[in-house]
Amino acid sequence: MRAIVSMRWVLARMYEPDLAIVDCRFLLSDPEAGRRSYEESYIPGAIYMDLERDLSGPVGKHGGRHPLPDIRELSAKLGKAGIDRGMRVVAYDDQGGAMAARFWWLLRYMGHERVYVMDEGFSAWKKAGFPVTDAPPPIRVPKTYVPDVRQELLADVEAVRHAVRTGESALVDSREPARYRGETEPIDRAAGHIPGAVNRFWKENLDEAGRWRSPEELAERFAALPQDKPVIVYCGSGVTACPNVLALMEAGYRDVKLYAGSWSDWISYEDNPVAKGGE
């Protein structure tokens, strides 16, 4: 089964007891906007997970702008929300799937197999006339979430350095082209990209209507990447790389790793090389 599910798939299953719905709406430019939007209206039964409070850890000298959260803490939050690894979990946002894909990746990293991202997002759901509510968040019977961390899904800075030196892993930069080329950098202290990386802007996984492209279209988009060696994906802080990880998996790639610290971690080490210009 695909990791991308339609709104109608969610609509048909939203009241089934083994399905959990997670609202991941978040704006980097306004960190409280997602929570406010959730309080105004959300898909009935959905719980809210905040990118910075729930799906990221504290920022330090290294690790990037959105370090991975403490897995024990996230497991406790999931259990409190009535989620365990036996449940199906579907996440949505209103940011093209970027935040929902971060949640999707984290659960896969924690060993959760049946986790999905809803196509199109909350605004399209509401526009379609599907049910929404502004009632207080649901109270669910607590469960125990027991993670089984899959370290093979994660690449650290040493793995990326090795890829730069040897070319044994392909590197994919998920940021917009101007940032990749080093022409502009509105967020991080240095512009450019990791040497050897190719640029595949994450938003191009979506079509003109904002829907995820088919597996065949995604395979064509990534056709220049080898399938016989690992692919390491990064962005600015490890968030918008996640939809590219998802897209690569949909396209048939199996050894795909997230460089969680991404560009903001890479440039925190003074000796790491920086490239500018095109591929």
Rosetta silent file (secondary structure, phi, psi, omega in degrees, C-alpha in Angstrom):
SEQUENCE: MRAIVSMRWVLARMYEPDLAIVDCRFLLSDPEAGRRSYEESYIPGAIYMDLERDLSGPVGKHGGRHPLPDIRELSAKLGKAGIDRGMRVVAYDDQGGAMAARFWWLLRYMGHERVYVMDEGFSAWKKAGFPVTDAPPPIRVPKTYVPDVRQELLADVEAVRHAVRTGESALVDSREPARYRGETEPIDRAAGHIPGAVNRFWKENLDEAGRWRSPEELAERFAALPQDKPVIVYCGSGVTACPNVLALMEAGYRDVKLYAGSWSDWISYEDNPVAKGGE
SCORE:     score description
SCORE:     0.000 S_00000001
   1 L     0.000  141.368  178.550    0.000    0.000    0.000 S_00000001
   2 L   -66.783  154.470  175.799    1.183    3.526   -0.791 S_00000001
   3 L   -79.787  -17.829  177.052    2.202    5.867    2.000 S_00000001
   4 E   -95.214  124.179  178.983    0.060    8.606    0.395 S_00000001
   5 E  -119.323  153.082 -177.853   -3.664    8.149    0.969 S_00000001
   6 L   -79.783  163.852  174.996   -6.550   10.156   -0.429 S_00000001
   7 H   -60.843  -38.060 -179.178   -8.957   12.310    1.542 S_00000001
   8 H   -68.208  -30.966  174.369  -11.720    9.853    0.714 S_00000001
   9 H   -60.943  -45.051  178.940   -9.615    7.011    2.145 S_00000001
  10 H   -66.292  -44.509 -179.568   -9.462    8.929    5.418 S_00000001
  11 H   -56.160  -41.155 -176.390  -13.155    9.867    5.248 S_00000001
  12 H   -72.016  -19.109 -172.908  -14.155    6.215    4.878 S_00000001
  13 H  -121.160    1.073 -166.847  -12.069    5.103    7.892 S_00000001
  14 L   -62.148  -23.342 -179.201  -11.953    8.114   10.206 S_00000001
  15 L  -102.763    6.638  177.484  -14.175    6.585   12.900 S_00000001
  16 L   -72.843  136.266 -171.071  -12.550    3.133   12.898 S_00000001
  17 L   -66.336  -20.742 -178.965  -11.055    2.439   16.347 S_00000001
  18 L   -96.845   12.181  177.488   -7.636    1.350   15.085 S_00000001
  19 E  -110.729  126.340  174.004   -7.070    4.544   13.056 S_00000001
  20 E  -110.321  137.498  179.430   -5.411    7.584   14.629 S_00000001
  21 E  -113.030  133.004 -176.291   -5.413   10.942   12.835 S_00000001
  22 E  -124.181  123.572  177.869   -2.664   13.471   13.524 S_00000001
  23 E   -89.891  120.093 -176.908   -2.851   17.164   12.620 S_00000001
  24 L  -116.616   20.026 -177.365    0.655   18.491   11.857 S_00000001
  25 L   -58.447  137.067 -177.242   -0.114   21.972   10.553 S_00000001
  26 L  -165.582  139.490  174.622    2.760   24.374   11.225 S_00000001
  27 E  -116.930  123.202  178.291    4.211   27.557    9.734 S_00000001
  28 L   -61.150  -30.691 -178.481    7.924   28.190   10.120 S_00000001
  29 L   -79.175  -14.701 -178.906    7.215   31.923    9.838 S_00000001
  30 E  -150.304   85.437 -171.821    4.628   31.799   12.656 S_00000001
  31 L   -58.729  -19.717  179.528    5.225   28.864   15.029 S_00000001
  32 L   -92.132   -6.433 -174.439    1.897   29.322   16.830 S_00000001
  33 H   -64.108  -38.856 -179.083   -0.213   29.390   13.654 S_00000001
  34 H   -63.241  -45.952  178.068   -0.629   25.627   13.426 S_00000001
  35 H   -62.207  -42.842  178.688   -1.929   25.291   16.975 S_00000001
  36 H   -61.328  -43.261 -179.978   -4.310   28.228   16.426 S_00000001
  37 H   -62.819  -40.618  178.168   -5.615   26.671   13.226 S_00000001
  38 H   -61.784  -42.534 -178.920   -6.170   23.360   15.003 S_00000001
  39 H   -66.992  -25.936  178.181   -8.130   25.071   17.772 S_00000001
  40 H   -77.325  -41.772  177.130  -10.337   26.757   15.153 S_00000001
  41 L  -171.621  146.503 -179.951  -11.151   23.533   13.291 S_00000001
  42 E  -155.564  169.049  177.393   -9.711   20.097   12.637 S_00000001
  43 L   -69.538  129.450 -176.849  -10.696   16.675   11.352 S_00000001
  44 L   -51.214  133.036  179.249  -12.827   15.003   14.041 S_00000001
  45 L    91.143  -12.641 -175.714  -10.747   12.746   16.273 S_00000001
  46 L   -73.671  143.072  169.598   -7.419   14.242   15.254 S_00000001
  47 E  -101.232  162.499 -178.750   -4.761   15.060   17.833 S_00000001
  48 E  -106.934  134.526  174.170   -2.261   17.857   17.282 S_00000001
  49 L  -124.074  121.661 -175.700    1.507   17.378   17.024 S_00000001
  50 L   -89.935  132.471 -177.994    3.647   20.521   16.926 S_00000001
  51 L   -54.548  -46.923 -172.563    6.787   20.503   14.771 S_00000001
  52 L   -88.887  -31.067 -178.816    8.950   22.278   17.318 S_00000001
  53 L   -86.695  -31.732 -174.178    7.406   21.123   20.607 S_00000001
  54 L  -112.633  -37.955 -171.344    6.695   17.492   19.730 S_00000001
  55 L  -103.712   10.368  177.508    8.547   16.522   16.549 S_00000001
  56 L  -141.476  158.607  176.629   11.885   18.251   17.262 S_00000001
  57 L  -105.259 -179.358  179.412   14.367   18.375   20.112 S_00000001
  58 L   -63.090  142.713  179.438   16.268   21.263   21.717 S_00000001
  59 L   -81.050  133.768  178.135   18.615   23.205   19.441 S_00000001
  60 L  -128.130 -163.392  179.753   22.306   22.957   20.318 S_00000001
  61 L   -62.840  -40.816  177.413   25.693   23.749   18.771 S_00000001
  62 L  -122.638  168.812  179.122   25.279   20.866   16.327 S_00000001
  63 L   106.820   -9.801  176.370   22.268   18.932   15.133 S_00000001
  64 L    86.523  179.799 -175.291   20.624   21.620   13.042 S_00000001
  65 L   -77.664  -20.826  177.301   17.627   23.874   13.549 S_00000001
  66 L  -133.760   72.349  179.175   15.165   21.010   14.072 S_00000001
  67 L   -60.237  158.574  176.716   17.034   18.160   15.779 S_00000001
  68 L   -63.094  145.989  177.797   15.240   14.862   16.198 S_00000001
  69 L   -72.730  163.145  171.318   13.116   14.670   19.347 S_00000001
  70 L   -65.104  122.040 -173.875   13.947   12.405   22.249 S_00000001
  71 H   -64.196  -34.772  178.215   12.347    9.126   21.186 S_00000001
  72 H   -65.048  -40.474  179.593   11.275    8.231   24.729 S_00000001
  73 H   -66.991  -43.440  179.007    9.486   11.557   25.093 S_00000001
  74 H   -65.416  -38.511  177.396    7.752   11.247   21.725 S_00000001
  75 H   -60.830  -41.062  179.104    6.750    7.658   22.554 S_00000001
  76 H   -64.259  -40.105  178.798    5.201    8.872   25.811 S_00000001
  77 H   -65.411  -41.321  178.753    3.234   11.570   23.955 S_00000001
  78 H   -64.447  -44.033  178.844    1.969    9.063   21.409 S_00000001
  79 H   -62.131  -41.294  177.960    0.946    6.645   24.134 S_00000001
  80 H   -61.530  -31.894  179.264   -0.857    9.398   26.036 S_00000001
  81 L   -82.732    4.628  177.175   -2.753   10.162   22.811 S_00000001
  82 L    83.648   22.956 -178.015   -3.912    6.551   22.619 S_00000001
  83 L  -111.039  130.544  168.799   -1.510    5.459   19.876 S_00000001
  84 L  -128.207  177.774 -173.081    0.528    2.278   19.869 S_00000001
  85 L   -73.088   -7.744  177.065    2.450    0.530   17.092 S_00000001
  86 L   -84.519   -7.652 -175.997   -0.487   -1.717   16.252 S_00000001
  87 L   -90.956  156.568  166.662   -2.583    1.186   15.020 S_00000001
  88 E   -84.911  137.770 -178.075   -2.866    2.752   11.611 S_00000001
  89 E  -130.183  130.775  177.202   -1.833    6.403   11.761 S_00000001
  90 E  -125.287  132.891 -178.482   -2.496    9.072    9.138 S_00000001
  91 E  -113.308  149.093  175.085   -1.047   12.589    9.304 S_00000001
  92 E  -140.875  162.784  174.471   -2.095   15.742    7.509 S_00000001
  93 L  -148.294 -160.882  173.168   -1.043   19.380    7.311 S_00000001
  94 L  -133.680   25.889 -175.453   -1.660   22.405    5.107 S_00000001
  95 L  -123.048   38.071  176.746    1.943   22.772    3.922 S_00000001
  96 L    71.455   14.547  179.169    2.056   20.399    0.969 S_00000001
  97 L    93.448   -1.123 -175.408    2.757   17.406    3.156 S_00000001
  98 H   -63.328  -49.073 -177.631    6.070   18.684    4.546 S_00000001
  99 H   -73.496  -39.813  176.916    5.110   18.578    8.233 S_00000001
 100 H   -62.809  -36.341  178.848    3.023   15.433    7.881 S_00000001
 101 H   -68.682  -32.832  174.176    5.963   13.754    6.155 S_00000001
 102 H   -59.991  -45.788  177.742    8.212   14.672    9.101 S_00000001
 103 H   -63.113  -45.152  177.838    5.757   12.842   11.371 S_00000001
 104 H   -54.563  -47.817 -177.836    5.568    9.938    8.886 S_00000001
 105 H   -64.726  -42.871 -178.868    9.354    9.626    8.854 S_00000001
 106 H   -60.374  -43.373  179.161    9.649    9.767   12.650 S_00000001
 107 H   -66.391  -38.773  175.638    7.132    6.973   13.107 S_00000001
 108 H   -62.772  -40.901  176.860    8.879    4.836   10.481 S_00000001
 109 H   -59.975  -32.544  179.457   12.161    5.533   12.285 S_00000001
 110 L   -86.520    5.955  175.333   10.466    4.290   15.465 S_00000001
 111 L    92.612   11.085 -178.435    9.468    1.051   13.737 S_00000001
 112 L   -87.257  122.658 -175.951    5.871    1.932   12.863 S_00000001
 113 L   -90.148  -42.092 -172.680    4.869    0.365    9.544 S_00000001
 114 L   -94.343   72.962  177.805    1.269    1.476    8.997 S_00000001
 115 E  -129.441  138.648 -170.348    1.702    5.230    8.889 S_00000001
 116 E  -137.469  162.981  174.130    0.427    7.429    6.061 S_00000001
 117 E  -116.851  130.088  178.449    0.215   11.003    4.788 S_00000001
 118 E   -79.089  128.957  178.972   -3.114   12.378    3.603 S_00000001
 119 L   -66.191  150.516  172.147   -2.956   13.913    0.152 S_00000001
 120 L    76.880  -45.979  175.494   -3.905   17.575   -0.458 S_00000001
 121 L   103.547  179.526 -170.394   -4.253   18.665    3.183 S_00000001
 122 H   -65.378  -42.627 -177.925   -6.754   20.247    5.534 S_00000001
 123 H   -60.106  -40.629  178.150   -7.909   23.163    3.366 S_00000001
 124 H   -67.253  -37.796  176.059   -8.817   20.786    0.544 S_00000001
 125 H   -58.442  -48.708 -178.393  -10.593   18.530    3.044 S_00000001
 126 H   -66.222  -41.412  179.571  -12.658   21.452    4.316 S_00000001
 127 H   -62.093  -32.425  179.982  -13.340   22.754    0.803 S_00000001
 128 L   -74.312   -6.673  179.793  -14.650   19.314   -0.161 S_00000001
 129 L    83.149   15.602  178.450  -17.272   19.616    2.573 S_00000001
 130 L   -77.058  158.717 -171.053  -15.875   16.804    4.666 S_00000001
 131 L   -65.383  138.756  172.414  -16.489   16.953    8.437 S_00000001
 132 L  -135.280  164.380  179.950  -14.530   19.312   10.671 S_00000001
 133 E  -146.104  156.508  171.582  -14.972   20.291   14.291 S_00000001
 134 L  -119.901   17.674  179.164  -13.920   22.960   16.757 S_00000001
 135 L   -67.215  160.935  175.748  -14.795   20.849   19.808 S_00000001
 136 L   -54.641  148.254 -178.649  -12.203   20.328   22.544 S_00000001
 137 L   -53.899  146.566 -176.994   -9.529   17.792   21.526 S_00000001
 138 L   -66.855  147.817  173.184  -10.586   14.173   21.992 S_00000001
 139 L  -101.452  120.575 -176.350   -9.639   12.266   25.126 S_00000001
 140 L  -113.305  153.198  178.087   -8.340    8.837   24.218 S_00000001
 141 L   -67.050  123.501 -177.531   -7.560    5.843   26.388 S_00000001
 142 L   -61.435  148.470  175.630   -3.791    5.898   26.998 S_00000001
 143 L  -131.071  177.847  177.110   -1.657    3.131   25.536 S_00000001
 144 L  -109.706  117.330  177.937    1.992    2.171   25.687 S_00000001
 145 L   -94.985  117.427 -178.221    4.021    3.044   22.618 S_00000001
 146 L  -108.925  105.171 -178.032    7.086    0.806   22.388 S_00000001
 147 L   -75.933  155.642  173.324    9.523    2.050   19.706 S_00000001
 148 L  -133.635   83.802 -167.844   11.871   -0.157   17.744 S_00000001
 149 L   -61.867  132.720  179.439   14.319    2.384   16.362 S_00000001
 150 L  -106.824   89.340 -176.130   15.583    1.743   12.821 S_00000001
 151 H   -62.470  -22.605 -177.955   18.982    3.402   12.736 S_00000001
 152 H   -68.108  -11.910  178.207   19.454    2.416    9.093 S_00000001
 153 H   -86.572   -5.396 -172.954   16.962    5.142    8.112 S_00000001
 154 E  -117.020  139.276  173.179   19.183    7.881    9.541 S_00000001
 155 E  -117.326  132.689  175.526   22.442    9.421    8.276 S_00000001
 156 L   -99.620 -178.443 -175.586   24.672   11.464   10.561 S_00000001
 157 H   -62.496  -32.766  179.169   27.317   14.007    9.616 S_00000001
 158 H   -67.462  -38.659  177.201   30.021   11.321    9.410 S_00000001
 159 H   -63.835  -36.962  179.318   27.969    9.324    6.905 S_00000001
 160 H   -71.331  -40.971  175.927   27.551   12.459    4.796 S_00000001
 161 H   -58.861  -41.021  178.623   31.265   13.251    4.971 S_00000001
 162 H   -63.803  -40.678  178.747   31.960    9.707    3.802 S_00000001
 163 H   -63.646  -39.116  178.937   29.526   10.158    0.910 S_00000001
 164 H   -64.153  -41.571 -177.627   31.265   13.400   -0.106 S_00000001
 165 H   -71.953  -40.238 -168.131   34.695   11.701   -0.074 S_00000001
 166 H  -109.287  -22.795 -174.447   33.772    8.428   -1.759 S_00000001
 167 L    72.365   14.241 -177.835   30.543    8.907   -3.701 S_00000001
 168 L   -73.668  -16.606  172.835   29.284    5.636   -2.214 S_00000001
 169 L  -127.497  143.411  174.533   25.951    7.281   -1.407 S_00000001
 170 E   -79.999  144.791  179.381   23.989    9.726   -3.546 S_00000001
 171 E  -114.626  131.990 -179.524   23.191   13.079   -1.923 S_00000001
 172 E  -123.229  122.634  175.662   19.921   14.915   -2.584 S_00000001
 173 E   -95.260  124.668 -172.891   19.347   18.556   -1.578 S_00000001
 174 L   -96.543    0.572 -175.421   15.624   19.250   -1.137 S_00000001
 175 L   -79.634  168.935  178.427   15.716   23.046   -0.937 S_00000001
 176 L   -63.559  150.935 -171.475   14.615   25.500   -3.598 S_00000001
 177 H   -55.106  -38.867 -177.556   17.167   25.886   -6.427 S_00000001
 178 H   -64.655  -36.224  176.992   18.382   29.384   -5.507 S_00000001
 179 H   -70.948  -41.661  176.615   19.325   28.235   -2.017 S_00000001
 180 H   -56.877  -44.924 -177.658   20.987   25.115   -3.410 S_00000001
 181 H   -74.186  -11.457 -179.572   23.077   27.211   -5.780 S_00000001
 182 L    82.914   16.642 -179.439   24.053   29.560   -2.956 S_00000001
 183 L   -78.283  -25.543  178.907   22.487   32.616   -4.588 S_00000001
 184 L  -151.326  151.817  174.993   20.413   33.357   -1.496 S_00000001
 185 L  -150.632   93.733 -174.332   20.147   32.067    2.050 S_00000001
 186 L   -80.299   -9.000 -172.250   17.307   33.574    4.074 S_00000001
 187 L  -121.969  -53.432 -173.200   17.647   31.321    7.124 S_00000001
 188 L   -90.731  163.833 -171.248   21.084   29.796    7.695 S_00000001
 189 L   -77.943  -13.033  179.947   24.383   31.608    8.237 S_00000001
 190 L  -135.945  145.349 -179.222   26.072   30.218    5.114 S_00000001
 191 L  -102.795  156.559  177.713   24.860   29.705    1.558 S_00000001
 192 L   125.484 -161.803 -179.859   25.556   26.826   -0.810 S_00000001
 193 E  -145.788  169.237  177.755   25.176   23.056   -0.739 S_00000001
 194 L   -71.542  130.214 -177.595   26.996   19.901    0.257 S_00000001
 195 L   -55.412  135.622  178.507   29.529   18.998   -2.464 S_00000001
 196 L    90.593  -11.019 -178.957   28.273   16.312   -4.822 S_00000001
 197 L   -75.388  145.021  171.467   24.598   16.790   -3.965 S_00000001
 198 E  -101.612  157.083 -175.198   21.985   17.062   -6.684 S_00000001
 199 E  -103.432  122.489  172.596   18.990   19.349   -6.296 S_00000001
 200 L  -134.271   93.058 -176.476   15.427   18.010   -6.226 S_00000001
 201 L   -59.149  127.168 -170.830   13.163   20.709   -4.784 S_00000001
 202 H   -61.210  -32.474 -176.531   10.625   18.941   -2.565 S_00000001
 203 H   -67.635  -16.919  178.712    7.604   20.925   -3.774 S_00000001
 204 H   -76.910   -0.260  169.679    8.035   19.440   -7.252 S_00000001
 205 H   -73.755  -12.622 -178.906    6.705   16.155   -5.845 S_00000001
 206 E  -104.138  149.991  176.979    3.308   17.838   -6.126 S_00000001
 207 L   -86.302 -173.737 -175.528    1.397   18.600   -9.315 S_00000001
 208 L   -64.165  -23.171  179.728   -0.165   21.937  -10.267 S_00000001
 209 L   -91.344    1.358  179.597   -3.229   21.169   -8.152 S_00000001
 210 L    84.236   14.233  177.626   -1.154   20.445   -5.057 S_00000001
 211 L   -97.233  150.669  177.127   -1.642   16.679   -5.192 S_00000001
 212 E   -64.957  138.115  177.513    1.163   14.164   -4.843 S_00000001
 213 L   -69.211  160.211 -179.640    2.394   12.855   -8.168 S_00000001
 214 L   -69.836  160.685  176.160    1.938    9.180   -9.021 S_00000001
 215 H   -54.485  -37.111  179.963    4.719    6.663   -8.284 S_00000001
 216 H   -66.300  -42.012  177.834    5.478    6.554  -12.011 S_00000001
 217 H   -66.354  -37.882  178.446    5.848   10.334  -12.214 S_00000001
 218 H   -68.171  -38.367  177.261    8.035   10.355   -9.104 S_00000001
 219 H   -61.337  -38.889  177.430   10.211    7.592  -10.546 S_00000001
 220 H   -66.914  -38.234  179.733   10.740    9.729  -13.644 S_00000001
 221 H   -62.735  -35.505 -177.344   11.587   12.739  -11.480 S_00000001
 222 L  -104.079   14.780 -171.383   14.327   10.804   -9.662 S_00000001
 223 L   -58.677  -28.293 -178.233   15.429    8.671  -12.625 S_00000001
 224 L   -74.584  -11.955 -179.943   18.967   10.105  -12.648 S_00000001
 225 L   -86.014  139.489  179.783   19.598    8.782   -9.131 S_00000001
 226 L   -72.158  146.804  175.912   21.056    5.282   -8.781 S_00000001
 227 L  -100.780   -2.537 -176.108   18.965    2.589   -7.148 S_00000001
 228 L  -101.485   13.472  173.129   21.937    0.361   -6.361 S_00000001
 229 L  -149.101  162.241 -176.476   23.420    2.508   -3.602 S_00000001
 230 L   -60.757  150.537  174.027   22.098    4.477   -0.614 S_00000001
 231 E  -118.119  124.267  178.004   20.469    7.859   -1.127 S_00000001
 232 E  -106.912  125.968 -174.437   20.939   10.465    1.616 S_00000001
 233 E  -112.936  136.409  176.497   18.405   13.300    1.619 S_00000001
 234 E  -141.647  169.666  175.381   18.752   16.670    3.312 S_00000001
 235 L  -144.809 -138.612  176.974   17.236   20.159    3.318 S_00000001
 236 L   -82.034  -42.154 -175.149   17.777   23.149    5.594 S_00000001
 237 L  -140.075   11.277  177.065   16.883   21.546    8.907 S_00000001
 238 L    92.963    9.720  179.741   15.608   18.023    8.239 S_00000001
 239 L   -98.925  -61.877 -176.686   11.921   18.845    7.754 S_00000001
 240 L   -76.250   -2.380  167.917   11.290   19.393    4.033 S_00000001
 241 H   -70.360  -28.965 -174.640   13.743   16.603    3.241 S_00000001
 242 H   -61.553  -41.819  175.412   11.107   14.201    4.588 S_00000001
 243 H   -63.053  -28.095  174.475    8.676   14.596    1.664 S_00000001
 244 H   -72.556  -36.272  173.533   11.571   13.784   -0.655 S_00000001
 245 H   -59.771  -46.716  179.065   12.336   10.661    1.395 S_00000001
 246 H   -60.240  -46.354 -178.398    8.682    9.705    1.065 S_00000001
 247 H   -62.004  -40.957  177.965    8.672   10.456   -2.673 S_00000001
 248 H   -63.004  -41.046  176.912   11.789    8.339   -3.238 S_00000001
 249 H   -63.552  -41.524  177.715   10.185    5.445   -1.390 S_00000001
 250 H   -63.163  -31.687 -178.662    7.050    5.845   -3.504 S_00000001
 251 L   -80.877   -2.692  176.021    9.262    5.820   -6.605 S_00000001
 252 L   106.346   -0.431  177.046   10.717    2.440   -5.640 S_00000001
 253 L   -76.984  139.950 -175.556   13.937    3.397   -3.848 S_00000001
 254 L  -113.613  -29.464 -179.045   14.539    1.265   -0.774 S_00000001
 255 L  -104.597   78.128 -176.335   17.780    2.452    0.824 S_00000001
 256 E  -117.900  127.297 -177.027   16.862    6.054    1.566 S_00000001
 257 E  -120.628  147.529  175.231   18.271    7.862    4.587 S_00000001
 258 E   -98.734  125.848  167.803   17.469   11.220    6.161 S_00000001
 259 E   -85.407   95.618 -168.221   20.320   13.504    7.165 S_00000001
 260 L   -62.953  -39.572  179.606   18.313   14.870   10.057 S_00000001
 261 L   -71.589  -29.562  175.663   20.589   17.809   10.873 S_00000001
 262 H    55.007 -154.015 -173.074   20.777   18.737    7.197 S_00000001
 263 H   -57.868  -39.721 -178.168   22.393   21.934    5.921 S_00000001
 264 H   -67.154  -25.788  172.645   22.107   23.765    9.236 S_00000001
 265 H   -80.100  -43.649 -177.285   24.059   20.956   10.911 S_00000001
 266 H   -55.023  -44.572 -176.372   26.597   20.633    8.070 S_00000001
 267 L   -81.455   -2.985  175.369   27.655   24.278    8.293 S_00000001
 268 L   -77.853   -9.053  175.747   27.961   24.098   12.088 S_00000001
 269 L  -106.811  116.770 -172.471   31.283   22.311   11.503 S_00000001
 270 L   -60.903  -30.333 -175.347   33.888   24.779   10.229 S_00000001
 271 L   -84.779   -7.747 -179.386   35.895   22.173    8.307 S_00000001
 272 L   -71.760  132.133 -178.187   32.996   20.849    6.240 S_00000001
 273 L   -72.579  153.985  179.759   33.297   21.883    2.584 S_00000001
 274 L  -128.348  135.721  177.684   30.660   24.014    0.856 S_00000001
 275 E  -114.280  153.759  175.038   29.847   24.108   -2.852 S_00000001
 276 L  -132.677  163.824  179.584   28.019   26.742   -4.874 S_00000001
 277 L    94.306 -172.442 -177.467   26.532   26.864   -8.339 S_00000001
 278 L   -79.155 -175.187 -177.711   24.600   24.253  -10.308 S_00000001
 279 L   -71.550    0.000    0.000   24.983   20.513  -10.458 S_00000001
